[in-house]
PDB file of C-alpha atoms in Angstrom:
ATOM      1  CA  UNK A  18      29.124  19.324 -47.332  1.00  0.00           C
ATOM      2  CA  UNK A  19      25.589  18.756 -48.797  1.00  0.00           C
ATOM      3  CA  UNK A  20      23.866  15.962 -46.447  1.00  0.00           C
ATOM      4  CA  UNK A  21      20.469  15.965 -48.210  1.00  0.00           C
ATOM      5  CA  UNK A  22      19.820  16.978 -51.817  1.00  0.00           C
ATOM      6  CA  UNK A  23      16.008  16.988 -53.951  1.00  0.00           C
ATOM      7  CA  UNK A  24      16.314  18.151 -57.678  1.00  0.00           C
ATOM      8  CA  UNK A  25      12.988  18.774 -59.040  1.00  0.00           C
ATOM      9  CA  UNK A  26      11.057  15.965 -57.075  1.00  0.00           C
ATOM     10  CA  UNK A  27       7.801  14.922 -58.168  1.00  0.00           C
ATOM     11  CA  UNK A  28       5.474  12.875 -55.567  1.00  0.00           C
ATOM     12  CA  UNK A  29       1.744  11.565 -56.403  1.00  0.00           C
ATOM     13  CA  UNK A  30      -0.828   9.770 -54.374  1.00  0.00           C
ATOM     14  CA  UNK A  31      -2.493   7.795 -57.057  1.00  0.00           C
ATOM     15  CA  UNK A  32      -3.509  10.902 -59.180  1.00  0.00           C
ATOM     16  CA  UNK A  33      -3.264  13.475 -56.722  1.00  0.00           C
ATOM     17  CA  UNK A  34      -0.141  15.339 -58.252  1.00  0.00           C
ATOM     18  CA  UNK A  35       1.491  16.352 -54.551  1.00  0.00           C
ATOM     19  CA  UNK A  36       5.053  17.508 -54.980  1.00  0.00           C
ATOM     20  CA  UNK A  37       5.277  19.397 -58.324  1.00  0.00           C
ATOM     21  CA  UNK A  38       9.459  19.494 -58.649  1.00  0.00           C
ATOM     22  CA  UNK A  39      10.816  21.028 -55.398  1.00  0.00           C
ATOM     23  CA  UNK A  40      14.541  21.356 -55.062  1.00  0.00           C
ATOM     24  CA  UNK A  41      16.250  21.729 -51.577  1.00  0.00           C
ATOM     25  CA  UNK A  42      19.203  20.898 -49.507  1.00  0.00           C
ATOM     26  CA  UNK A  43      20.359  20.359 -46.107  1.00  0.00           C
ATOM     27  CA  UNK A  44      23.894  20.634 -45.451  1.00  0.00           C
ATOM     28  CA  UNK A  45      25.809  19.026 -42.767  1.00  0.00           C
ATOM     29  CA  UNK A  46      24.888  20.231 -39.086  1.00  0.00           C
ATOM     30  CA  UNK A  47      22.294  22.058 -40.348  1.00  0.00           C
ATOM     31  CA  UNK A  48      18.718  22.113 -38.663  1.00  0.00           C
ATOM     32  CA  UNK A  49      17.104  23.218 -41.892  1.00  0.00           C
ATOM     33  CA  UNK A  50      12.674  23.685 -41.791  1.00  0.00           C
ATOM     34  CA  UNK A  51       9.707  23.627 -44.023  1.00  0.00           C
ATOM     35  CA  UNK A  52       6.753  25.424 -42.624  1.00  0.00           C
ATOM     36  CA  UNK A  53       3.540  25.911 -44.705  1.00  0.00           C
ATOM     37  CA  UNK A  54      -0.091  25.017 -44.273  1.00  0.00           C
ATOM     38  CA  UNK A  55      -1.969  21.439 -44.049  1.00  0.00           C
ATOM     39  CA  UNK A  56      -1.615  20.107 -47.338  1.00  0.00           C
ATOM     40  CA  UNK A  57       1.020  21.852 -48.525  1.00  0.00           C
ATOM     41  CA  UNK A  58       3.283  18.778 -49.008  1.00  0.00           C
ATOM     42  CA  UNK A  59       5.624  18.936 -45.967  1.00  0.00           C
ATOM     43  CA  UNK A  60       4.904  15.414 -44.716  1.00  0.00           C
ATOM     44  CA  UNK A  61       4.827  13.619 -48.461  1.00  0.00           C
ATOM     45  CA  UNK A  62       8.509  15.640 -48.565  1.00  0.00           C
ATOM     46  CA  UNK A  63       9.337  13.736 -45.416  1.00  0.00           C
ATOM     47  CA  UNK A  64       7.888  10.293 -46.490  1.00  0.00           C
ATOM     48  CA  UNK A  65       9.618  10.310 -49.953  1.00  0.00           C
ATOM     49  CA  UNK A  66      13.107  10.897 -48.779  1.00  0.00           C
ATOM     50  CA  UNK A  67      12.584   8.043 -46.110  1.00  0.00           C
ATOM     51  CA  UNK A  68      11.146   5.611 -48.664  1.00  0.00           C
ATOM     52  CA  UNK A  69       7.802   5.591 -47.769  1.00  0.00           C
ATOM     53  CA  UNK A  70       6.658   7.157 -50.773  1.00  0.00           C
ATOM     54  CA  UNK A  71       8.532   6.848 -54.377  1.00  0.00           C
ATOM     55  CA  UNK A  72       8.763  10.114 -56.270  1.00  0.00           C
ATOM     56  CA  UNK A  73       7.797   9.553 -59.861  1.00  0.00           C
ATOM     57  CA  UNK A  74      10.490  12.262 -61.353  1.00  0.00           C
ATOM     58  CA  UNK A  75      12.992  13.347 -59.919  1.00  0.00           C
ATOM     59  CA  UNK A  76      16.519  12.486 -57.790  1.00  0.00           C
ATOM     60  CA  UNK A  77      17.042  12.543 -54.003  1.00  0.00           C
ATOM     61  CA  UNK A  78      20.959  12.157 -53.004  1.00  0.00           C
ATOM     62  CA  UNK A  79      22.408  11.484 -49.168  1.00  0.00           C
ATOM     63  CA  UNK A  80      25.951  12.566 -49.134  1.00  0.00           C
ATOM     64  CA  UNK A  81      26.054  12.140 -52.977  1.00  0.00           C
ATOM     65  CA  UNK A  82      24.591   9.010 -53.507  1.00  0.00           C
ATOM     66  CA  UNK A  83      21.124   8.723 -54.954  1.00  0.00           C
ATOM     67  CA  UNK A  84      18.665   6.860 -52.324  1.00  0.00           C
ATOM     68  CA  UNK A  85      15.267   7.171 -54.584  1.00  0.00           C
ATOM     69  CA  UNK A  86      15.358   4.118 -55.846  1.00  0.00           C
ATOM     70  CA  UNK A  87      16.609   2.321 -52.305  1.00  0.00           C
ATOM     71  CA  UNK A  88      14.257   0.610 -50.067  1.00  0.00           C
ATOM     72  CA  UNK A  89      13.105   2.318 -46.504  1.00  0.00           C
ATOM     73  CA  UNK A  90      14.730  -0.184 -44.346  1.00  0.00           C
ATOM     74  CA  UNK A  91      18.194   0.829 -46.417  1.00  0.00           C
ATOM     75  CA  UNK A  92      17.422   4.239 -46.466  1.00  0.00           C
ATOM     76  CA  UNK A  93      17.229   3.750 -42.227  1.00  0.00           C
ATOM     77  CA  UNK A  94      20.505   2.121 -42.509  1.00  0.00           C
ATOM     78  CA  UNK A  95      22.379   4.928 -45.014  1.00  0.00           C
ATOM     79  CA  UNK A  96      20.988   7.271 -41.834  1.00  0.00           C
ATOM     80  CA  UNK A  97      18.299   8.792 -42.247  1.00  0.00           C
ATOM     81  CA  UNK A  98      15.774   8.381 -39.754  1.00  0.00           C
ATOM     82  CA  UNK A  99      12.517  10.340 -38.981  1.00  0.00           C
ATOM     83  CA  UNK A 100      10.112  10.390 -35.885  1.00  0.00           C
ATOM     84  CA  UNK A 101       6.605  10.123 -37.360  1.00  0.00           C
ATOM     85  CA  UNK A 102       3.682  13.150 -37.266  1.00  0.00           C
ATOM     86  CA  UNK A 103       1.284  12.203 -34.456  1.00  0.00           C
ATOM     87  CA  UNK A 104       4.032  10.256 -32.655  1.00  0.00           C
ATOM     88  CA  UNK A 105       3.182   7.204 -33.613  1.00  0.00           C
ATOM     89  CA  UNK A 106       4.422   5.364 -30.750  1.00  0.00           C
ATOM     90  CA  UNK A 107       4.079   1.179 -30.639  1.00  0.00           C
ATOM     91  CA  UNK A 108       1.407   1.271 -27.630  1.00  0.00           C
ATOM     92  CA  UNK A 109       1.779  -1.904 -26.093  1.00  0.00           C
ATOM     93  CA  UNK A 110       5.406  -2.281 -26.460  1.00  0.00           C
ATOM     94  CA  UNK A 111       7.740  -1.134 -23.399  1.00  0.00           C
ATOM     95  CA  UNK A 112       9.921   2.305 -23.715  1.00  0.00           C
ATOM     96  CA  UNK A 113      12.516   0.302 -23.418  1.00  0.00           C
ATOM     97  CA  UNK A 114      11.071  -1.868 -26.236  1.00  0.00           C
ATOM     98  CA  UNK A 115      10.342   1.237 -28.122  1.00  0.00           C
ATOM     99  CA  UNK A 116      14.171   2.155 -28.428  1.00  0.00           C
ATOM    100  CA  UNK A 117      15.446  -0.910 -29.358  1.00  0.00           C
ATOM    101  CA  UNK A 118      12.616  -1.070 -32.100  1.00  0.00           C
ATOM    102  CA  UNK A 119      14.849   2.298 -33.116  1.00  0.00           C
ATOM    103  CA  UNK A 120      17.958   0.315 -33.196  1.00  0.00           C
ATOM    104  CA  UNK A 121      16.797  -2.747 -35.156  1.00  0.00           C
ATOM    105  CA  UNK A 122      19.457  -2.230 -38.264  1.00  0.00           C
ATOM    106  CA  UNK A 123      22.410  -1.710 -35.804  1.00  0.00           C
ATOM    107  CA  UNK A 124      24.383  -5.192 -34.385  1.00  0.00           C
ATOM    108  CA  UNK A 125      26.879  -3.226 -32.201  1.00  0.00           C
ATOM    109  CA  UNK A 126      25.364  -3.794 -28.604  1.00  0.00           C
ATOM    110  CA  UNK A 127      27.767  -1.733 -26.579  1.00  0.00           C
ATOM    111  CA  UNK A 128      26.878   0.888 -29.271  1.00  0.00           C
ATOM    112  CA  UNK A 129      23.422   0.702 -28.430  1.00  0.00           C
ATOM    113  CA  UNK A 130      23.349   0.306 -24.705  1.00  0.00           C
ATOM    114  CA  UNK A 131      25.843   4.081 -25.011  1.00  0.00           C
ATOM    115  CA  UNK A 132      23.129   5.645 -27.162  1.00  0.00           C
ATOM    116  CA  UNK A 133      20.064   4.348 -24.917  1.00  0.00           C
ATOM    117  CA  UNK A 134      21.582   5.756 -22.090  1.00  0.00           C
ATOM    118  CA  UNK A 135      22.418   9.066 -24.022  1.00  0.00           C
ATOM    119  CA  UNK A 136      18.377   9.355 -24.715  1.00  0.00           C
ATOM    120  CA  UNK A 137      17.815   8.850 -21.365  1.00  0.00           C
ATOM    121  CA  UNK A 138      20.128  12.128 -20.713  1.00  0.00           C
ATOM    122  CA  UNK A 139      18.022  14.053 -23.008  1.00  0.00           C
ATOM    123  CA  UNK A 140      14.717  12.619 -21.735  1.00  0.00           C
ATOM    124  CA  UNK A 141      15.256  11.622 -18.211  1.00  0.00           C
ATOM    125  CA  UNK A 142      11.425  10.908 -17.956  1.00  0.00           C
ATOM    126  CA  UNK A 143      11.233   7.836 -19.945  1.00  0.00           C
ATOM    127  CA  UNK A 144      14.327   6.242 -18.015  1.00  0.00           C
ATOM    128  CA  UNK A 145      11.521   6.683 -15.436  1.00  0.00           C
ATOM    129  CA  UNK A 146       9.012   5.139 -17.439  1.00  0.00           C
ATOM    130  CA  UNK A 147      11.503   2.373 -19.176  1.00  0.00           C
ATOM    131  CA  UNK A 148       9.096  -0.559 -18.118  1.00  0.00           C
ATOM    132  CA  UNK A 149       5.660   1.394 -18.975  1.00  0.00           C
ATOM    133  CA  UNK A 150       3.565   0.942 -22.358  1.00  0.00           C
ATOM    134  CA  UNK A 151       3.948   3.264 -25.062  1.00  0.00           C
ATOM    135  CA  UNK A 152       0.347   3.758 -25.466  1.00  0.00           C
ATOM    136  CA  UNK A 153       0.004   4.682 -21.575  1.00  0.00           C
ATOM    137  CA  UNK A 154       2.714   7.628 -21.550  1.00  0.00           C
ATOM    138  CA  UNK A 155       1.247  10.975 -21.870  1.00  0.00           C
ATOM    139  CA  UNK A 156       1.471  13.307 -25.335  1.00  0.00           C
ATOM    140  CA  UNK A 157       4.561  14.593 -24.452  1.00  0.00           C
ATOM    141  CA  UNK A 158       6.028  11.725 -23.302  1.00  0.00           C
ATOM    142  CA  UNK A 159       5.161   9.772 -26.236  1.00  0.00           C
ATOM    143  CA  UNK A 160       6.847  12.655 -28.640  1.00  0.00           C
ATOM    144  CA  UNK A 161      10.316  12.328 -26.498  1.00  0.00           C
ATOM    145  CA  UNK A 162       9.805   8.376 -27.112  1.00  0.00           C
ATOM    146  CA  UNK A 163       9.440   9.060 -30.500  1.00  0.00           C
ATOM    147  CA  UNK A 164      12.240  10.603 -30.917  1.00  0.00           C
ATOM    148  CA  UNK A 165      14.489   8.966 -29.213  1.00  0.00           C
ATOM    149  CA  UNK A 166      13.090   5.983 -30.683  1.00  0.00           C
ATOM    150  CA  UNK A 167      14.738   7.548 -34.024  1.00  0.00           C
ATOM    151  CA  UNK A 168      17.911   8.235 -32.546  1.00  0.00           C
ATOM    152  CA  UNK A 169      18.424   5.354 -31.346  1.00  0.00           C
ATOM    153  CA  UNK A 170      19.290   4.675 -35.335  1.00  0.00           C
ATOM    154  CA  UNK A 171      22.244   6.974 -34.110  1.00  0.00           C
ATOM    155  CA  UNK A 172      21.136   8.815 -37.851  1.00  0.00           C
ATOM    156  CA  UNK A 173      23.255  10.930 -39.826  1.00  0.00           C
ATOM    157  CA  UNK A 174      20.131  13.186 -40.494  1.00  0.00           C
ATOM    158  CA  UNK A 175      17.084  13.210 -38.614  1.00  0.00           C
ATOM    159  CA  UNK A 176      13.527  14.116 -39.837  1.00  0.00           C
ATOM    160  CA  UNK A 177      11.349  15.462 -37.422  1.00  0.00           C
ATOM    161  CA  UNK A 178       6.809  15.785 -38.602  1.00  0.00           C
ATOM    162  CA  UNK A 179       5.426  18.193 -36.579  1.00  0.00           C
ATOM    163  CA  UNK A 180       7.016  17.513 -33.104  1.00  0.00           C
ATOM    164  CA  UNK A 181       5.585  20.193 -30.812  1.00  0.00           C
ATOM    165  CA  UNK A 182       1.556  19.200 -32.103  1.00  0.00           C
ATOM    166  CA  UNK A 183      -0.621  19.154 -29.320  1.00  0.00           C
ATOM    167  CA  UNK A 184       1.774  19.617 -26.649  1.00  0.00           C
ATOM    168  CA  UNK A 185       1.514  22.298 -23.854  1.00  0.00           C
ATOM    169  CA  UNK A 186       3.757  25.549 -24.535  1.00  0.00           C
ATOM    170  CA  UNK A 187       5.954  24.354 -21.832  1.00  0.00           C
ATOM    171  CA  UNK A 188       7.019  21.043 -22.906  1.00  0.00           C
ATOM    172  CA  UNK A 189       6.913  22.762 -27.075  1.00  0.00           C
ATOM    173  CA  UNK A 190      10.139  24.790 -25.424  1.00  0.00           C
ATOM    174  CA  UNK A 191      11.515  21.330 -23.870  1.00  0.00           C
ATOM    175  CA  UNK A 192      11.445  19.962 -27.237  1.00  0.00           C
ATOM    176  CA  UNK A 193      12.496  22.765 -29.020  1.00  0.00           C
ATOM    177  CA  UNK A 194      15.459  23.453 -26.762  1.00  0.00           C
ATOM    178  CA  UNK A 195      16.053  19.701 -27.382  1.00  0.00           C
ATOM    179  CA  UNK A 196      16.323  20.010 -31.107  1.00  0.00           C
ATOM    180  CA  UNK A 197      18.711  22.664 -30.587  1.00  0.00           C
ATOM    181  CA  UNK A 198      21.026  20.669 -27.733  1.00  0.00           C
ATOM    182  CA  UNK A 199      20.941  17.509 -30.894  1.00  0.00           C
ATOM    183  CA  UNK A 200      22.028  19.784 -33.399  1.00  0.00           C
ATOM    184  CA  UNK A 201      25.150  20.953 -31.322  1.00  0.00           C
ATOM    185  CA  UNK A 202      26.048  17.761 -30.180  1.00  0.00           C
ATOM    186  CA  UNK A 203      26.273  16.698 -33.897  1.00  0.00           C
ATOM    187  CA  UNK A 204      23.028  15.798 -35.754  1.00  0.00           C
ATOM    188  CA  UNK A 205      21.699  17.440 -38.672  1.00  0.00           C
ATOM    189  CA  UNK A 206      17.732  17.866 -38.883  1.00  0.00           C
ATOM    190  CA  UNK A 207      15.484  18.602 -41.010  1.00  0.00           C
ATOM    191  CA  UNK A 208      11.997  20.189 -39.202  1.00  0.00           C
ATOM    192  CA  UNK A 209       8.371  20.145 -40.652  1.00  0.00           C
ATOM    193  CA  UNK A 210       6.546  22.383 -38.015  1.00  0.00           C
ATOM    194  CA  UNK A 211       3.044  24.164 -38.160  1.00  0.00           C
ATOM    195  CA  UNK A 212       4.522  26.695 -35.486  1.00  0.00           C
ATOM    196  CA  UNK A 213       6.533  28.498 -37.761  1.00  0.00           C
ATOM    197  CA  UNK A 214       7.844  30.939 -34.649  1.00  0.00           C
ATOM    198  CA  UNK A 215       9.547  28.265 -32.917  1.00  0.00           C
ATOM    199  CA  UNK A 216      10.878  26.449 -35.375  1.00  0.00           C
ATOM    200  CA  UNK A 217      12.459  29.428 -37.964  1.00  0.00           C
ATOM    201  CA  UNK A 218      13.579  30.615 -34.218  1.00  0.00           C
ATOM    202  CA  UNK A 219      15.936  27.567 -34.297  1.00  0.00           C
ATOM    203  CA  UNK A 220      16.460  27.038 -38.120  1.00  0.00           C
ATOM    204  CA  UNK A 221      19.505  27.950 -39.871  1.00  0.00           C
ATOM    205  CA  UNK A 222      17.258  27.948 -43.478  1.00  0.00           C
ATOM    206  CA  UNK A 223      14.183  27.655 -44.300  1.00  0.00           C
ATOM    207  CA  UNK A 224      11.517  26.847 -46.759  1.00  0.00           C
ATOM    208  CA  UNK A 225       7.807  27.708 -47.800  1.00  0.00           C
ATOM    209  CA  UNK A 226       5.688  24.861 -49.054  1.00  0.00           C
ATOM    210  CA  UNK A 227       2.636  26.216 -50.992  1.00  0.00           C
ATOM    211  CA  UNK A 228       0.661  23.182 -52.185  1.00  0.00           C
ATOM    212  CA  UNK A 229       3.281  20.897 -53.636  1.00  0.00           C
ATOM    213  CA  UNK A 230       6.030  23.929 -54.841  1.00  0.00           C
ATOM    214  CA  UNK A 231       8.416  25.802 -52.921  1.00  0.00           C
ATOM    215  CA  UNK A 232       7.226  29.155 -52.486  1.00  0.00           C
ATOM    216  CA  UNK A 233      10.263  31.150 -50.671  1.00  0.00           C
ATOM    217  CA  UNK A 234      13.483  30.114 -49.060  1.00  0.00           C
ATOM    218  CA  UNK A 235      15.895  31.773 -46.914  1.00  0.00           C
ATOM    219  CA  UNK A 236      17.856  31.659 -43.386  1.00  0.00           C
ATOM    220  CA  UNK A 237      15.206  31.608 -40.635  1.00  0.00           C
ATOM    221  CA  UNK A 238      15.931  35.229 -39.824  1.00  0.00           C
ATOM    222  CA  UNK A 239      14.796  36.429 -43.376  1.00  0.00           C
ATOM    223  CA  UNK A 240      11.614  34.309 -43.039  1.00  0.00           C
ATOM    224  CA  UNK A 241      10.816  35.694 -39.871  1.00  0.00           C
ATOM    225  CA  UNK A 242      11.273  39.116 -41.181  1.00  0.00           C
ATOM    226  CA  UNK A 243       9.476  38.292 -44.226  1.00  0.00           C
ATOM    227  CA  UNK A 244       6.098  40.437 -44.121  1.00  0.00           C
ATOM    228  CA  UNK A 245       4.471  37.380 -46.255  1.00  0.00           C
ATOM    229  CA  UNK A 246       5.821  34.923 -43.541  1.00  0.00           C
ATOM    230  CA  UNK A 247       4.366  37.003 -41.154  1.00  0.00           C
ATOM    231  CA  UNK A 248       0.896  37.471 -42.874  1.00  0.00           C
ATOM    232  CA  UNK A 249       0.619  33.722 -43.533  1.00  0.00           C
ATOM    233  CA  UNK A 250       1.998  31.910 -40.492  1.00  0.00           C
ATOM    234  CA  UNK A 251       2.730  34.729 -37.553  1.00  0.00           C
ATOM    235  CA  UNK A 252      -0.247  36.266 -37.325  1.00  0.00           C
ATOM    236  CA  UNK A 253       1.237  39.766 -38.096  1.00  0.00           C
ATOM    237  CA  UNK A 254      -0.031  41.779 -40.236  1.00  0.00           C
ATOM    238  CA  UNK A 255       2.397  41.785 -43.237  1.00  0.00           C
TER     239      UNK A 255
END
């Protein structure tokens, strides 16, 4: 089933024309990516299917109903939910504070109290750190807040900006291998990542954003095999 559908989506910020009609899908229990250079449009993709931003052509459907038109806080409710570029943490709220700011549509507390403690199994540091400031956790510890901050929306698809930037290759594979262990246990994604290694490594599809368009698409295999992927983003040598 398709989760996530764009037909011919056009975004603008003010005049700037920055999605010029890009089509894609996600379909359920995907983890589906975009990769492509700053400014290519992978974040305004992001912020338009969450509400943030209104496209001014074009239709954007979850599960078959169009959400375009629907505010962000309804959008978070239909489930979608995203965890911010730059993680985007609130700094002098608690982690435990932080969460619950991820649950604030839901009014099933046992619900909630079962998903806290199933973010705390992913990211056993912050039930270490449940009584500690946002702003005070370290980078990586801020980007597993985020995003268990947006599960805590317990979404039907999740949109993750750039989750590994400027985190240590160590804790990029601790994420990474995180994405993957959400994915099995049931949540679709939808990646925008600069490091297009890791994240076509645990893609089912993929797309190319090239300034506003889509410039290729295929499973993450072809893209990594793709000589243009691999003159553009892997440092190989076409």
């Amino acid at each position: 089933m398709t989760m996530l559908k764009l037909d011919n989506v056009h975004t603008y910020y003010g005049n700037i024309h920055a999605l010029k009609g890009i089509s894609l899908h996600v379909n359920e229990g995907e983890i589906v990516t975009l990769i492509g250079a700053n400014g290519a449009g992978k974040t305004t993709t992001l912020n338009t299917i969450c509400g943030l931003l209104r496209p001014r052509q074009g239709e954007i459907y979850l599960e078959n109903e169009r959400i375009d038109e629907v505010p962000a806080h309804n959008i978070v409710e239909m489930g979608i939910s995203q965890a911010p570029e730059g993680r985007r943490v609130f700094p002098r709220l608690t982690v435990m504070e932080n969460l619950d700011m991820g649950a604030f549509a839901r009014n099933d507390p046992e619900g909630i109290e079962k998903d806290r403690e199933w973010v705390f199994e992913l990211f056993p540091v912050l039930k270490e750190r449940v009584k500690q400031q946002g702003g005070t956790l370290s980078g990586g510890e801020q980007q597993m807040l985020a995003m268990g901050r947006a599960l805590m929306a317990r979404p039907k698809l999740l949109l993750l900006d750039e989750p590994s930037m400027g985190l240590a290759p160590m804790l990029v594979e601790t994420i990474f291998n995180t994405i993957r262990q959400l994915n099995q246990e049931g949540t679709t994604i939808l990646l925008v990542e600069q490091n297009a290694l890791a994240a076509l490594s645990v893609a089912d599809r993929g797309y190319v954003m090239e300034t506003g368009t889509i410039g290729l698409t295929g499973t993450g295999q072809e893209l990594l095999d793709d000589s243009r992927v691999r003159a553009a983003y892997l440092g190989g040598e076409g």
